[in-house]
Amino acid sequence: PNLLKQNINFYNSMMMPSSRFGLFGTFMFLCLTNISSFILPSSGKASVGSTFAPQSRHVASSSFVSPGFGRFATELQEAKKETTWDRITGPKLFKTVTNWSGIHSVPLVPLRILAGLLMVHHGSEGGLGPANFGTEQFNGFVDFIVKPYFSFLPGSPDLWAAIHDYVEFFGGLLLAVGFLTRPAALSLLATMLGAVYFHLSSVGAQGFPLGHVPNYSYDFEEPALYALIFLMFWFNGAGPLSIDSIIYDKISQEDVE
């Protein structure tokens, strides 16, 4: 701190617009003072070969301190405060968040709830709940999707269609409330990857990424985006405002020493 006071106050006293010595003198003072701070040890004893005595440092420190230094330091600190515009246009514009906690976790809440609720109706086609055996919608899923594109799976096609419905219906609900989020997200990720495979197998990539299709979106586009969302929650967990976070706070031993 004393070294900083010497530099700032001497600069204020010597830096006169009309004085050529001001620039040269300030430069020399800063160089000599900073060199002396490394030559002289903190114990106050001069090093061998040093031309600076500890008394000279003390005198210099006391002689260059001005009453206005505190005000100057306060103004300097306020000038360095980061503004909202600095956060938008400054270096943080290019910074990647590595810790999704605090304010950075806020977007996870609506994303998790909405993605989960939007999955529910995909698992309940043909009725109020999942796996509505015998309905036109359930039989159509079996005949036009499971049998022709997933015939390599062992077991009954009806069983796989029912599993698909249960995963999307209950997995969506679990994701929305944030309970068992990671297993729910992994299960939903599997169904979305299956949906991507089905669409790519049936109609192809449809000219992606520059192709135009009648319904303005590629058939695989929606399940691909859902898959990435579920992948994120599988990796990162539910986030705030979730049952998982409440349970974790109760049973976690990470902060216990």
Short mmCIF file of C-alpha atoms in Angstrom, two decimals:
data_model
loop_
_atom_site.label_atom_id
_atom_site.label_comp_id
_atom_site.label_asym_id
_atom_site.label_seq_id
_atom_site.Cartn_x
_atom_site.Cartn_y
_atom_site.Cartn_z
CA PRO A 1 0.00 0.00 0.00
CA ASN A 2 2.80 2.46 0.79
CA LEU A 3 4.38 1.80 -2.58
CA LEU A 4 1.07 2.49 -4.31
CA LYS A 5 0.67 5.74 -2.37
CA GLN A 6 4.16 6.85 -3.39
CA ASN A 7 3.51 6.16 -7.06
CA ILE A 8 0.11 7.83 -7.24
CA ASN A 9 0.89 10.95 -5.20
CA PHE A 10 4.24 11.55 -6.85
CA TYR A 11 2.55 11.20 -10.22
CA ASN A 12 -0.09 13.78 -9.22
CA SER A 13 2.59 16.25 -8.04
CA MET A 14 4.99 15.87 -10.97
CA MET A 15 2.62 15.34 -13.92
CA MET A 16 2.18 18.98 -15.03
CA PRO A 17 1.07 19.67 -18.61
CA SER A 18 3.81 22.28 -19.16
CA SER A 19 6.65 20.37 -17.52
CA ARG A 20 8.86 18.14 -19.63
CA PHE A 21 10.48 16.85 -16.45
CA GLY A 22 7.10 15.58 -15.26
CA LEU A 23 7.02 12.62 -17.68
CA PHE A 24 10.70 11.75 -17.33
CA GLY A 25 10.78 12.25 -13.57
CA THR A 26 7.66 10.17 -13.02
CA PHE A 27 9.02 7.36 -15.18
CA MET A 28 12.34 7.33 -13.30
CA PHE A 29 10.64 7.44 -9.91
CA LEU A 30 8.35 4.53 -10.72
CA CYS A 31 11.24 2.46 -12.02
CA LEU A 32 13.55 3.15 -9.07
CA THR A 33 10.83 2.73 -6.45
CA ASN A 34 9.59 -0.58 -7.82
CA ILE A 35 13.15 -1.87 -8.21
CA SER A 36 13.92 -0.92 -4.63
CA SER A 37 10.86 -2.77 -3.40
CA PHE A 38 12.34 -5.99 -4.76
CA ILE A 39 15.95 -5.24 -3.68
CA LEU A 40 15.08 -4.42 -0.08
CA PRO A 41 13.73 -7.32 2.02
CA SER A 42 10.62 -6.87 4.14
CA SER A 43 12.62 -7.02 7.37
CA GLY A 44 13.96 -3.51 6.81
CA LYS A 45 17.62 -4.55 6.31
CA ALA A 46 19.33 -3.41 3.14
CA SER A 47 20.54 -6.07 0.73
CA VAL A 48 24.16 -6.37 -0.33
CA GLY A 49 24.97 -3.95 -3.12
CA SER A 50 21.79 -1.95 -2.57
CA THR A 51 22.00 1.85 -2.62
CA PHE A 52 18.66 2.19 -0.89
CA ALA A 53 18.46 2.37 2.88
CA PRO A 54 15.36 1.32 4.79
CA GLN A 55 15.15 4.81 6.28
CA SER A 56 14.85 6.32 2.80
CA ARG A 57 11.87 4.11 2.06
CA HIS A 58 10.14 5.25 5.22
CA VAL A 59 10.82 8.91 4.50
CA ALA A 60 9.67 8.59 0.93
CA SER A 61 6.51 6.84 2.06
CA SER A 62 5.58 9.57 4.54
CA SER A 63 6.61 12.52 2.38
CA PHE A 64 4.54 11.60 -0.65
CA VAL A 65 1.25 10.77 1.11
CA SER A 66 -1.34 13.49 0.52
CA PRO A 67 -4.59 14.04 2.43
CA GLY A 68 -6.56 13.54 -0.76
CA PHE A 69 -5.28 10.02 -1.35
CA GLY A 70 -8.31 8.39 0.29
CA ARG A 71 -10.70 10.34 -1.91
CA PHE A 72 -8.63 9.53 -4.98
CA ALA A 73 -8.61 5.82 -4.13
CA THR A 74 -12.38 5.84 -3.65
CA GLU A 75 -12.94 7.55 -7.00
CA LEU A 76 -10.58 5.08 -8.66
CA GLN A 77 -12.46 2.14 -7.18
CA GLU A 78 -15.83 3.51 -8.28
CA ALA A 79 -14.50 4.07 -11.79
CA LYS A 80 -13.54 0.42 -11.98
CA LYS A 81 -16.99 -0.87 -11.00
CA GLU A 82 -18.49 -3.01 -13.72
CA THR A 83 -21.69 -1.71 -15.26
CA THR A 84 -24.45 -3.69 -16.96
CA TRP A 85 -23.27 -2.39 -20.32
CA ASP A 86 -19.77 -3.64 -19.50
CA ARG A 87 -21.18 -7.10 -18.83
CA ILE A 88 -22.97 -7.06 -22.21
CA THR A 89 -20.14 -5.69 -24.33
CA GLY A 90 -17.04 -6.49 -22.27
CA PRO A 91 -14.94 -9.66 -22.00
CA LYS A 92 -17.81 -11.53 -20.32
CA LEU A 93 -19.60 -11.47 -23.68
CA PHE A 94 -17.27 -14.31 -24.67
CA LYS A 95 -17.11 -16.09 -21.30
CA THR A 96 -18.63 -19.54 -20.85
CA VAL A 97 -20.31 -20.24 -17.53
CA THR A 98 -18.68 -23.23 -15.86
CA ASN A 99 -20.82 -23.33 -12.70
CA TRP A 100 -24.56 -23.55 -13.27
CA SER A 101 -25.57 -22.34 -9.84
CA GLY A 102 -27.16 -19.18 -8.53
CA ILE A 103 -28.56 -16.90 -11.22
CA HIS A 104 -27.20 -19.15 -13.96
CA SER A 105 -29.59 -21.95 -12.95
CA VAL A 106 -32.76 -19.84 -13.33
CA PRO A 107 -33.39 -20.70 -17.03
CA LEU A 108 -33.26 -24.41 -16.16
CA VAL A 109 -36.54 -24.23 -14.23
CA PRO A 110 -38.96 -23.23 -17.04
CA LEU A 111 -37.03 -25.35 -19.53
CA ARG A 112 -37.33 -28.46 -17.35
CA ILE A 113 -41.01 -27.94 -16.50
CA LEU A 114 -42.11 -27.12 -20.03
CA ALA A 115 -40.12 -29.92 -21.66
CA GLY A 116 -41.53 -32.41 -19.18
CA LEU A 117 -45.15 -31.33 -19.58
CA LEU A 118 -44.88 -31.30 -23.37
CA MET A 119 -43.80 -34.94 -23.24
CA VAL A 120 -46.90 -36.09 -21.37
CA HIS A 121 -49.32 -35.95 -24.30
CA HIS A 122 -46.88 -37.86 -26.52
CA GLY A 123 -47.22 -40.79 -24.14
CA SER A 124 -51.00 -40.67 -23.82
CA GLU A 125 -52.25 -40.76 -27.38
CA GLY A 126 -55.55 -42.58 -27.67
CA GLY A 127 -56.65 -41.88 -24.11
CA LEU A 128 -56.09 -40.01 -20.89
CA GLY A 129 -53.24 -42.17 -19.69
CA PRO A 130 -50.39 -44.08 -21.34
CA ALA A 131 -50.48 -47.37 -23.28
CA ASN A 132 -54.08 -47.36 -24.46
CA PHE A 133 -54.15 -50.83 -25.94
CA GLY A 134 -56.71 -51.44 -28.67
CA THR A 135 -57.22 -47.79 -29.59
CA GLU A 136 -56.69 -46.57 -33.12
CA GLN A 137 -53.78 -44.33 -32.10
CA PHE A 138 -51.97 -47.08 -30.19
CA ASN A 139 -52.46 -49.67 -32.93
CA GLY A 140 -51.30 -47.17 -35.56
CA PHE A 141 -48.09 -46.54 -33.61
CA VAL A 142 -47.47 -50.28 -33.47
CA ASP A 143 -48.29 -51.00 -37.13
CA PHE A 144 -46.65 -47.99 -38.80
CA ILE A 145 -43.69 -47.26 -36.54
CA VAL A 146 -42.67 -50.12 -34.26
CA LYS A 147 -43.16 -53.05 -36.64
CA PRO A 148 -41.52 -51.62 -39.80
CA TYR A 149 -38.67 -49.63 -38.18
CA PHE A 150 -37.98 -51.41 -34.86
CA SER A 151 -38.53 -55.02 -35.81
CA PHE A 152 -34.97 -55.78 -34.64
CA LEU A 153 -36.06 -55.33 -31.02
CA PRO A 154 -36.79 -58.58 -29.15
CA GLY A 155 -40.24 -59.21 -27.79
CA SER A 156 -43.70 -58.02 -28.74
CA PRO A 157 -44.13 -54.75 -30.68
CA ASP A 158 -47.06 -53.93 -28.41
CA LEU A 159 -44.76 -54.18 -25.41
CA TRP A 160 -42.28 -51.72 -26.88
CA ALA A 161 -45.07 -49.33 -27.82
CA ALA A 162 -46.34 -49.49 -24.23
CA ILE A 163 -42.83 -48.90 -22.84
CA HIS A 164 -42.52 -45.87 -25.13
CA ASP A 165 -45.79 -44.47 -23.79
CA TYR A 166 -44.91 -45.08 -20.15
CA VAL A 167 -41.50 -43.44 -20.50
CA GLU A 168 -42.86 -40.31 -22.16
CA PHE A 169 -45.89 -40.00 -19.87
CA PHE A 170 -44.34 -40.67 -16.47
CA GLY A 171 -40.86 -39.55 -17.44
CA GLY A 172 -42.30 -36.20 -18.52
CA LEU A 173 -44.11 -35.80 -15.20
CA LEU A 174 -41.01 -36.71 -13.21
CA LEU A 175 -38.92 -34.26 -15.18
CA ALA A 176 -41.46 -31.47 -14.70
CA VAL A 177 -41.45 -31.79 -10.91
CA GLY A 178 -37.73 -32.53 -10.81
CA PHE A 179 -37.91 -35.94 -9.12
CA LEU A 180 -35.48 -38.68 -10.18
CA THR A 181 -34.52 -36.24 -12.89
CA ARG A 182 -31.42 -38.00 -14.16
CA PRO A 183 -32.99 -41.45 -14.77
CA ALA A 184 -36.10 -39.79 -16.20
CA ALA A 185 -34.03 -37.63 -18.52
CA LEU A 186 -31.95 -40.63 -19.64
CA SER A 187 -35.10 -42.63 -20.43
CA LEU A 188 -36.59 -39.73 -22.36
CA LEU A 189 -33.30 -39.28 -24.20
CA ALA A 190 -33.51 -42.90 -25.37
CA THR A 191 -37.04 -42.43 -26.74
CA MET A 192 -36.00 -39.24 -28.54
CA LEU A 193 -33.03 -40.95 -30.14
CA GLY A 194 -35.42 -43.64 -31.29
CA ALA A 195 -37.69 -40.96 -32.76
CA VAL A 196 -34.75 -39.36 -34.58
CA TYR A 197 -33.81 -42.75 -35.99
CA PHE A 198 -37.40 -43.35 -37.16
CA HIS A 199 -37.72 -40.02 -38.95
CA LEU A 200 -34.32 -40.27 -40.62
CA SER A 201 -35.14 -43.82 -41.72
CA SER A 202 -38.56 -42.93 -43.09
CA VAL A 203 -37.99 -39.58 -44.86
CA GLY A 204 -34.27 -38.96 -44.56
CA ALA A 205 -32.58 -35.67 -43.68
CA GLN A 206 -34.98 -33.71 -45.97
CA GLY A 207 -32.18 -31.56 -47.33
CA PHE A 208 -30.90 -30.46 -43.94
CA PRO A 209 -29.68 -27.81 -43.28
CA LEU A 210 -30.74 -25.78 -46.34
CA GLY A 211 -33.69 -27.83 -47.53
CA HIS A 212 -37.27 -26.52 -47.30
CA VAL A 213 -40.18 -28.77 -46.35
CA PRO A 214 -43.97 -28.18 -46.50
CA ASN A 215 -44.46 -28.03 -42.70
CA TYR A 216 -41.49 -25.61 -42.27
CA SER A 217 -39.58 -27.98 -39.98
CA TYR A 218 -37.75 -31.23 -40.53
CA ASP A 219 -39.45 -34.31 -39.16
CA PHE A 220 -36.40 -35.18 -37.04
CA GLU A 221 -36.00 -31.58 -35.82
CA GLU A 222 -38.29 -31.74 -32.78
CA PRO A 223 -37.02 -35.03 -31.30
CA ALA A 224 -33.42 -33.95 -31.92
CA LEU A 225 -33.91 -30.75 -29.90
CA TYR A 226 -35.71 -32.67 -27.15
CA ALA A 227 -32.86 -35.17 -27.06
CA LEU A 228 -30.33 -32.40 -26.43
CA ILE A 229 -32.50 -30.95 -23.65
CA PHE A 230 -32.80 -34.34 -21.93
CA LEU A 231 -29.07 -34.91 -22.37
CA MET A 232 -28.38 -31.66 -20.54
CA PHE A 233 -30.61 -32.61 -17.59
CA TRP A 234 -29.06 -36.08 -17.47
CA PHE A 235 -25.63 -34.47 -17.13
CA ASN A 236 -26.53 -31.57 -14.81
CA GLY A 237 -29.54 -32.69 -12.79
CA ALA A 238 -32.81 -30.93 -12.08
CA GLY A 239 -31.61 -27.55 -10.87
CA PRO A 240 -33.51 -25.34 -8.41
CA LEU A 241 -37.21 -25.61 -7.52
CA SER A 242 -37.16 -29.38 -7.78
CA ILE A 243 -37.80 -32.31 -5.47
CA ASP A 244 -34.31 -33.62 -6.21
CA SER A 245 -32.71 -30.44 -4.87
CA ILE A 246 -34.74 -30.69 -1.63
CA ILE A 247 -33.75 -34.32 -1.12
CA TYR A 248 -30.12 -33.59 -1.88
CA ASP A 249 -30.01 -30.78 0.67
CA LYS A 250 -31.30 -33.22 3.31
CA ILE A 251 -28.99 -36.15 2.62
CA SER A 252 -25.86 -34.53 1.20
CA GLN A 253 -22.69 -34.81 3.25
CA GLU A 254 -20.49 -32.68 0.96
CA ASP A 255 -20.47 -29.64 3.24
CA VAL A 256 -20.10 -31.59 6.48
CA GLU A 257 -16.54 -31.46 7.81
#
